[in-house]
Each structure stands twice: as C-alpha cells, then as structure tokens.
Short mmCIF file of N, CA and C in Angstrom, two decimals:
data_model
loop_
_atom_site.label_atom_id
_atom_site.label_comp_id
_atom_site.label_asym_id
_atom_site.label_seq_id
_atom_site.Cartn_x
_atom_site.Cartn_y
_atom_site.Cartn_z
N MET W 164 8.54 5.32 32.50
CA MET W 164 8.84 5.95 31.08
C MET W 164 6.96 4.81 30.76
N ALA W 165 6.28 5.57 29.72
CA ALA W 165 6.38 4.51 29.86
C ALA W 165 6.71 3.70 28.15
N HIS W 166 5.52 2.58 27.79
CA HIS W 166 5.91 1.70 26.89
C HIS W 166 4.78 1.87 25.84
N TRP W 167 5.26 1.23 25.31
CA TRP W 167 4.29 1.39 23.68
C TRP W 167 4.34 -0.50 22.91
N LEU W 168 3.36 0.22 22.22
CA LEU W 168 3.08 -1.15 20.90
C LEU W 168 2.98 -0.58 19.57
N VAL W 169 3.58 -0.83 18.12
CA VAL W 169 2.96 -0.07 16.95
C VAL W 169 3.23 -1.31 16.17
N LYS W 170 2.24 -1.55 15.37
CA LYS W 170 2.23 -2.86 14.16
C LYS W 170 3.14 -2.23 12.97
N SER W 171 2.97 -3.19 12.45
CA SER W 171 3.12 -3.38 11.17
C SER W 171 3.24 -5.02 10.19
N GLU W 172 2.60 -4.93 9.26
CA GLU W 172 2.28 -5.43 8.22
C GLU W 172 4.36 -6.30 8.24
N PRO W 173 4.23 -7.40 7.64
CA PRO W 173 6.31 -7.76 7.27
C PRO W 173 5.84 -6.61 5.95
N SER W 174 4.87 -7.58 4.74
CA SER W 174 4.75 -7.36 3.80
C SER W 174 5.95 -5.84 3.79
N SER W 175 5.02 -5.03 4.60
CA SER W 175 4.87 -2.93 3.98
C SER W 175 6.15 -2.65 5.11
N TRP W 176 6.93 -3.52 6.30
CA TRP W 176 7.61 -2.73 6.69
C TRP W 176 7.92 -4.27 7.75
N SER W 177 8.75 -4.91 7.56
CA SER W 177 8.86 -6.45 8.98
C SER W 177 10.27 -5.51 9.30
N TRP W 178 11.16 -6.46 10.82
CA TRP W 178 11.33 -6.48 11.73
C TRP W 178 12.69 -6.44 11.92
N ASP W 179 13.06 -7.61 10.23
CA ASP W 179 14.55 -7.88 9.63
C ASP W 179 14.25 -6.20 9.04
N GLN W 180 13.92 -5.39 8.37
CA GLN W 180 14.02 -4.27 7.61
C GLN W 180 14.55 -3.54 8.68
N GLN W 181 13.51 -3.13 9.59
CA GLN W 181 14.04 -1.94 10.93
C GLN W 181 15.47 -2.24 11.56
N VAL W 182 15.46 -3.65 11.59
CA VAL W 182 16.68 -3.43 12.49
C VAL W 182 18.19 -3.60 10.92
N GLU W 183 17.95 -3.48 9.64
CA GLU W 183 18.54 -3.06 8.57
C GLU W 183 18.92 -1.80 7.97
N ALA W 184 17.74 -0.80 9.06
CA ALA W 184 17.61 0.62 8.92
C ALA W 184 19.28 1.00 10.19
N GLY W 185 19.23 -0.34 11.06
CA GLY W 185 20.61 0.46 11.88
C GLY W 185 20.43 1.26 13.13
N ALA W 186 21.66 1.62 12.94
CA ALA W 186 21.21 3.28 14.59
C ALA W 186 20.60 4.40 14.28
N LYS W 187 20.24 4.49 12.46
CA LYS W 187 19.64 5.22 12.37
C LYS W 187 18.49 5.44 11.36
N GLY W 188 18.34 5.05 12.35
CA GLY W 188 16.03 4.31 12.48
C GLY W 188 15.60 4.40 11.10
N THR W 189 14.49 5.01 11.44
CA THR W 189 13.32 4.96 10.51
C THR W 189 12.58 5.94 10.91
N SER W 190 11.28 6.13 9.77
CA SER W 190 10.18 6.95 9.98
C SER W 190 9.57 5.78 10.12
N TRP W 191 7.98 6.35 11.31
CA TRP W 191 6.86 5.84 11.37
C TRP W 191 5.79 6.72 11.31
N ASN W 192 6.15 6.26 9.60
CA ASN W 192 4.84 7.39 9.47
C ASN W 192 3.51 6.65 8.72
N GLY W 193 2.73 7.51 7.75
CA GLY W 193 1.41 6.79 7.24
C GLY W 193 0.24 6.52 8.64
N VAL W 194 0.37 7.30 10.29
CA VAL W 194 -0.18 7.07 11.14
C VAL W 194 -1.26 7.95 10.76
N ARG W 195 -3.03 6.99 9.96
CA ARG W 195 -3.98 7.81 10.42
C ARG W 195 -5.52 7.70 10.51
N ASN W 196 -5.12 8.17 12.52
CA ASN W 196 -6.28 7.87 12.86
C ASN W 196 -5.44 8.56 13.67
N HIS W 197 -7.11 9.16 15.06
CA HIS W 197 -6.34 10.36 16.13
C HIS W 197 -6.17 9.58 16.87
N THR W 198 -6.02 7.59 17.97
CA THR W 198 -5.93 8.30 18.79
C THR W 198 -4.75 7.71 18.64
N ALA W 199 -5.14 6.81 17.66
CA ALA W 199 -2.93 6.64 16.98
C ALA W 199 -2.04 7.23 17.05
N LYS W 200 -2.19 8.95 16.93
CA LYS W 200 -1.52 9.91 16.72
C LYS W 200 -1.13 10.68 17.62
N LEU W 201 -1.91 10.42 18.65
CA LEU W 201 -2.60 10.91 19.94
C LEU W 201 -1.44 10.00 21.10
N ASN W 202 -1.29 8.31 20.37
CA ASN W 202 0.49 7.66 21.47
C ASN W 202 1.19 8.09 20.98
N LEU W 203 1.96 8.84 19.35
CA LEU W 203 2.12 8.72 19.04
C LEU W 203 3.66 9.63 19.59
N MET W 204 2.28 11.16 19.65
CA MET W 204 2.16 13.06 20.31
C MET W 204 3.01 12.19 22.15
N ALA W 205 2.54 11.46 22.79
CA ALA W 205 3.11 10.93 24.01
C ALA W 205 4.01 10.50 24.23
N MET W 206 4.50 9.88 23.30
CA MET W 206 5.91 9.41 23.43
C MET W 206 7.26 10.10 23.01
N LYS W 207 8.69 9.26 24.97
CA LYS W 207 8.52 10.76 25.68
C LYS W 207 10.84 9.75 24.40
N LEU W 208 11.36 11.30 24.09
CA LEU W 208 12.58 10.09 24.04
C LEU W 208 13.35 8.33 24.72
N GLY W 209 13.75 7.56 24.25
CA GLY W 209 14.34 6.73 24.65
C GLY W 209 13.56 5.38 25.04
N GLU W 210 11.60 5.81 24.67
CA GLU W 210 11.15 4.83 25.38
C GLU W 210 11.15 3.51 24.49
N GLN W 211 10.69 2.63 25.29
CA GLN W 211 10.59 0.74 24.26
C GLN W 211 9.29 0.91 24.57
N VAL W 212 9.45 0.58 23.56
CA VAL W 212 8.27 0.16 22.37
C VAL W 212 7.88 -1.68 22.20
N PHE W 213 7.44 -2.04 21.65
CA PHE W 213 6.79 -3.04 21.29
C PHE W 213 6.63 -3.67 19.38
N PHE W 214 7.59 -3.99 18.81
CA PHE W 214 6.98 -3.82 17.47
C PHE W 214 6.06 -5.50 17.05
N TYR W 215 5.30 -5.16 16.67
CA TYR W 215 4.09 -6.59 16.60
C TYR W 215 3.72 -7.07 14.71
N HIS W 216 4.35 -7.77 14.88
CA HIS W 216 3.65 -8.44 13.00
C HIS W 216 2.06 -8.10 12.87
N SER W 217 1.39 -7.60 11.86
CA SER W 217 0.06 -7.77 12.00
C SER W 217 -0.07 -8.17 11.13
N ASN W 218 -1.76 -8.83 11.34
CA ASN W 218 -1.71 -9.56 9.33
C ASN W 218 -1.92 -10.29 9.47
N GLU W 219 -0.61 -10.45 9.10
CA GLU W 219 1.14 -11.87 8.85
C GLU W 219 1.90 -12.36 10.58
N GLY W 220 1.37 -13.31 10.52
CA GLY W 220 1.98 -14.11 11.86
C GLY W 220 1.34 -14.04 13.20
N LYS W 221 0.75 -12.23 13.45
CA LYS W 221 -0.06 -12.08 13.84
C LYS W 221 1.62 -12.62 15.50
N GLU W 222 2.47 -11.10 15.50
CA GLU W 222 3.38 -11.49 16.71
C GLU W 222 4.30 -10.58 17.39
N ILE W 223 4.36 -10.23 18.39
CA ILE W 223 5.82 -9.81 19.07
C ILE W 223 7.08 -9.97 18.26
N VAL W 224 7.88 -9.75 17.95
CA VAL W 224 8.81 -10.04 17.69
C VAL W 224 9.88 -9.57 17.93
N GLY W 225 9.83 -7.50 18.71
CA GLY W 225 10.73 -7.21 19.08
C GLY W 225 11.25 -5.91 19.61
N ILE W 226 11.68 -5.21 20.07
CA ILE W 226 11.91 -3.83 19.90
C ILE W 226 12.92 -2.49 19.83
N VAL W 227 11.37 -1.90 19.77
CA VAL W 227 12.33 -0.09 18.73
C VAL W 227 12.23 0.77 20.00
N GLU W 228 12.62 1.85 20.35
CA GLU W 228 13.25 2.27 20.84
C GLU W 228 12.38 4.60 20.07
N VAL W 229 12.25 5.29 21.27
CA VAL W 229 12.13 6.37 19.97
C VAL W 229 13.42 6.92 19.93
N SER W 230 14.01 7.15 18.64
CA SER W 230 14.45 8.00 18.67
C SER W 230 14.56 9.98 18.47
N LYS W 231 13.96 10.17 18.00
CA LYS W 231 12.99 10.75 17.19
C LYS W 231 12.18 11.54 18.04
N LEU W 232 11.50 12.40 18.42
CA LEU W 232 10.03 12.94 19.21
C LEU W 232 9.25 13.41 17.43
N TYR W 233 7.37 12.90 17.62
CA TYR W 233 6.79 14.15 17.68
C TYR W 233 7.04 14.08 15.85
N TYR W 234 6.91 15.03 14.80
CA TYR W 234 7.08 16.07 14.29
C TYR W 234 6.26 16.01 13.03
N PRO W 235 5.54 16.38 11.70
CA PRO W 235 5.35 16.14 10.15
C PRO W 235 5.32 15.43 9.52
N ASP W 236 3.78 15.18 9.58
CA ASP W 236 5.17 13.72 8.18
C ASP W 236 3.90 14.80 6.71
N PRO W 237 4.87 14.42 5.85
CA PRO W 237 5.16 14.98 4.87
C PRO W 237 4.66 14.49 4.18
N THR W 238 3.92 12.83 4.15
CA THR W 238 3.31 11.87 3.13
C THR W 238 1.95 12.16 3.36
N ASP W 239 0.94 12.74 4.48
CA ASP W 239 0.51 13.25 5.12
C ASP W 239 -0.62 14.96 4.80
N LYS W 240 -0.81 14.62 3.20
CA LYS W 240 -1.83 15.86 2.79
C LYS W 240 -2.41 16.83 3.51
N THR W 241 -2.95 16.32 4.62
CA THR W 241 -3.90 17.43 5.85
C THR W 241 -3.54 18.29 6.26
N GLY W 242 -1.68 17.62 6.07
CA GLY W 242 -1.62 18.16 7.36
C GLY W 242 -1.78 18.02 8.88
N LYS W 243 -2.46 17.40 9.06
CA LYS W 243 -3.15 16.27 10.29
C LYS W 243 -2.41 16.34 11.51
N PHE W 244 -1.47 15.12 10.51
CA PHE W 244 -0.89 14.16 10.57
C PHE W 244 0.51 14.07 10.95
N GLY W 245 1.23 13.32 12.29
CA GLY W 245 2.52 13.56 11.65
C GLY W 245 3.05 11.54 12.10
N MET W 246 4.70 11.67 12.83
CA MET W 246 5.25 10.43 12.88
C MET W 246 6.79 10.48 14.16
N VAL W 247 6.98 9.60 14.64
CA VAL W 247 8.23 9.75 15.23
C VAL W 247 9.36 8.23 14.44
N ASP W 248 10.45 8.57 15.18
CA ASP W 248 11.61 7.77 14.76
C ASP W 248 11.72 6.42 15.45
N PHE W 249 12.05 6.02 15.43
CA PHE W 249 12.40 4.52 16.00
C PHE W 249 14.14 3.55 15.09
N LYS W 250 14.56 3.60 16.40
CA LYS W 250 15.29 2.61 16.64
C LYS W 250 15.82 0.85 16.59
N ALA W 251 15.68 -0.01 15.96
CA ALA W 251 16.36 -1.36 17.29
C ALA W 251 16.58 -1.40 17.48
N VAL W 252 16.28 -2.41 18.49
CA VAL W 252 16.66 -2.56 19.90
C VAL W 252 16.93 -3.39 20.16
N LYS W 253 16.47 -4.93 20.20
CA LYS W 253 15.94 -6.43 20.30
C LYS W 253 16.05 -7.16 19.74
N PRO W 254 16.01 -8.06 19.72
CA PRO W 254 14.37 -9.12 19.00
C PRO W 254 14.24 -9.74 20.18
N LEU W 255 12.64 -9.85 19.96
CA LEU W 255 12.50 -10.84 21.18
C LEU W 255 13.43 -12.60 20.88
N LYS W 256 13.99 -13.04 21.68
CA LYS W 256 14.49 -14.70 21.33
C LYS W 256 13.15 -14.94 21.15
N THR W 257 12.39 -15.35 21.54
CA THR W 257 11.19 -16.24 20.72
C THR W 257 9.85 -15.18 20.74
N PRO W 258 9.76 -14.95 19.50
CA PRO W 258 8.57 -13.96 19.44
C PRO W 258 6.88 -14.83 20.18
N VAL W 259 5.72 -13.53 20.78
CA VAL W 259 4.78 -14.07 21.42
C VAL W 259 3.25 -14.00 20.71
N THR W 260 2.68 -14.69 20.28
CA THR W 260 2.22 -14.85 19.49
C THR W 260 0.46 -13.66 19.88
N LEU W 261 0.01 -13.43 19.15
CA LEU W 261 -1.79 -12.81 19.52
C LEU W 261 -2.11 -14.01 20.30
N GLU W 262 -1.49 -16.02 19.65
CA GLU W 262 -2.90 -16.05 20.49
C GLU W 262 -2.16 -16.39 22.31
N GLN W 263 -0.53 -15.74 22.42
CA GLN W 263 -0.31 -16.44 23.24
C GLN W 263 -0.44 -15.75 24.61
N VAL W 264 -1.25 -14.34 23.66
CA VAL W 264 -1.93 -12.78 24.34
C VAL W 264 -3.06 -13.47 24.77
N LYS W 265 -3.87 -13.88 23.82
CA LYS W 265 -5.06 -13.83 24.30
C LYS W 265 -5.42 -15.37 25.57
N ALA W 266 -4.53 -16.09 25.81
CA ALA W 266 -3.98 -17.56 26.53
C ALA W 266 -4.02 -16.77 27.66
N THR W 267 -3.42 -15.95 27.87
CA THR W 267 -3.08 -15.58 29.38
C THR W 267 -3.58 -14.26 30.15
N PRO W 268 -3.80 -15.13 31.19
CA PRO W 268 -5.40 -13.84 31.50
C PRO W 268 -4.90 -12.50 31.93
N THR W 269 -3.36 -12.57 32.24
CA THR W 269 -3.03 -11.41 32.83
C THR W 269 -2.68 -10.26 31.75
N LEU W 270 -2.48 -10.95 29.99
CA LEU W 270 -2.35 -10.34 29.07
C LEU W 270 -3.81 -9.74 28.93
N ALA W 271 -4.44 -10.44 28.43
CA ALA W 271 -5.89 -10.69 27.97
C ALA W 271 -7.63 -8.91 27.46
N LYS W 272 -6.46 -8.36 28.94
CA LYS W 272 -7.33 -7.15 28.16
C LYS W 272 -6.00 -5.90 27.94
N MET W 273 -5.51 -6.28 26.71
CA MET W 273 -4.05 -5.93 27.00
C MET W 273 -4.63 -5.47 25.89
N SER W 274 -4.72 -4.41 24.99
CA SER W 274 -4.70 -3.07 24.16
C SER W 274 -4.55 -3.71 23.16
N LEU W 275 -3.69 -4.69 22.58
CA LEU W 275 -3.88 -4.90 21.70
C LEU W 275 -4.50 -5.98 20.75
N VAL W 276 -5.31 -6.67 22.24
CA VAL W 276 -6.59 -7.53 22.38
C VAL W 276 -7.77 -7.45 22.20
N THR W 277 -8.25 -5.70 23.26
CA THR W 277 -8.92 -5.28 23.07
C THR W 277 -9.78 -3.61 21.70
N SER W 278 -8.00 -3.18 21.43
CA SER W 278 -8.59 -2.62 20.35
C SER W 278 -7.23 -2.90 19.25
N PHE W 279 -7.48 -4.22 18.67
CA PHE W 279 -6.78 -4.86 18.23
C PHE W 279 -6.33 -4.10 15.93
N ARG W 280 -7.52 -3.35 15.70
CA ARG W 280 -7.01 -2.51 14.71
C ARG W 280 -6.28 -0.95 14.96
N LEU W 281 -6.07 -0.87 16.56
CA LEU W 281 -4.99 1.10 16.55
C LEU W 281 -3.87 -0.14 16.13
N SER W 282 -3.20 1.25 15.66
CA SER W 282 -2.13 0.80 15.29
C SER W 282 -0.90 0.97 15.91
N VAL W 283 -0.97 1.95 16.69
CA VAL W 283 0.16 2.82 17.90
C VAL W 283 -0.88 2.85 19.54
N GLN W 284 -0.64 1.97 20.21
CA GLN W 284 -1.20 1.82 21.47
C GLN W 284 0.14 1.68 22.90
N PRO W 285 -0.44 2.43 23.86
CA PRO W 285 -0.11 2.17 24.85
C PRO W 285 0.10 0.43 25.84
N VAL W 286 1.01 -0.17 26.78
CA VAL W 286 1.76 -0.96 27.28
C VAL W 286 1.50 -1.24 28.57
N THR W 287 1.28 -1.35 29.76
CA THR W 287 1.02 -1.25 31.10
C THR W 287 2.89 -2.16 30.86
N ASP W 288 2.78 -1.29 32.31
CA ASP W 288 4.47 -1.54 32.94
C ASP W 288 3.97 -3.77 33.12
N ALA W 289 3.19 -3.58 33.96
CA ALA W 289 3.02 -5.65 34.10
C ALA W 289 3.34 -5.91 32.86
N GLU W 290 2.40 -4.96 32.07
CA GLU W 290 2.22 -6.18 30.31
C GLU W 290 3.08 -6.54 29.22
N TRP W 291 4.56 -5.08 29.40
CA TRP W 291 5.25 -4.58 29.25
C TRP W 291 6.41 -5.99 29.42
N LYS W 292 6.67 -6.79 31.14
CA LYS W 292 7.64 -7.00 32.18
C LYS W 292 7.50 -8.24 31.36
N LEU W 293 6.02 -9.30 31.73
CA LEU W 293 5.34 -10.19 32.13
C LEU W 293 5.25 -10.48 29.84
N VAL W 294 5.61 -10.10 29.02
CA VAL W 294 5.42 -9.50 27.47
C VAL W 294 7.25 -10.11 27.22
N CYS W 295 8.05 -9.66 27.53
CA CYS W 295 9.53 -9.18 27.66
C CYS W 295 9.69 -11.52 28.31
N LYS W 296 9.30 -10.94 29.63
CA LYS W 296 9.76 -12.71 29.83
C LYS W 296 9.42 -13.72 28.99
N MET W 297 7.59 -13.35 28.60
CA MET W 297 7.38 -14.94 27.41
C MET W 297 8.49 -14.86 25.67
N GLY W 298 8.84 -13.71 25.75
CA GLY W 298 10.23 -13.61 24.94
C GLY W 298 11.30 -13.80 25.00
N GLY W 299 11.73 -13.86 26.23
CA GLY W 299 12.93 -14.60 27.09
C GLY W 299 13.73 -13.34 26.87
N VAL W 300 13.12 -12.00 26.83
CA VAL W 300 14.41 -10.54 27.51
C VAL W 300 14.33 -10.28 28.71
#
C-alpha cells in the first residue's frame, strides 16, 4: 500500500474542516498540476495520506484516507483534471513541522522538501513510519 501527502492552506481548507466533514469526507479538487494529477490517479481506496498545512503553519497535522478514487473535477472547465475524496482518520498528536523534516537526515530528501510546490506527493514507507513516530501516532 502506498502513502501520500496532500497540501492545503488552512485558510482555504483546514484540518479542522476536514474532521468536520466526518465519515462522508470531502472532495480534493482544484489540482491543476500534471504530476499531482498522476499522483491522484495512482491512489487506491484506503490508502493513507498525510494532511499538510502549507504556507500557514507548514506542518503535517493529520492523516486522511482515500475514500473515493479519481474522478472528473467539475471545477475544471478544460476536462483535463480530476479529484479524489478523503476522510479524516486521526490527527498527529504532535504536528511535524517542515523545519523538523528538513533537520532529520532520513527525511531531508522527502518530496515535501525537494518538490515543495507539488500539492500531491508520494511518501516512502520509511518516511511514513518516521513522520508517524515523530507525530506520536
């Protein structure tokens, strides 16, 4: 099973809003980058995803799960992009900041650091386990 990371600015969609969406979850739309699109297309039901607050906070705050596979994004008038649905699983007991990721040798080459503008990123098993440990889950 693969792991992923998605980014959201808290002022647009926060972890608290994701949790409030409940078991129904929410659509992850508005992705307009080809690589991010391919990552969304590669996701499978039930895969775990880090929820990262970008720009404001710059920290991994929780874990969501893929609850609906890739489908067309109705907000995209070109028809080129799609979305998946996520539901909240659990918060990290302690958010893991971008600075902590950069300062940890095992994580320094994580996509979060090397492809910082990419909104949907793969996470290796080793990275997943270490971030979960750092976050207390």
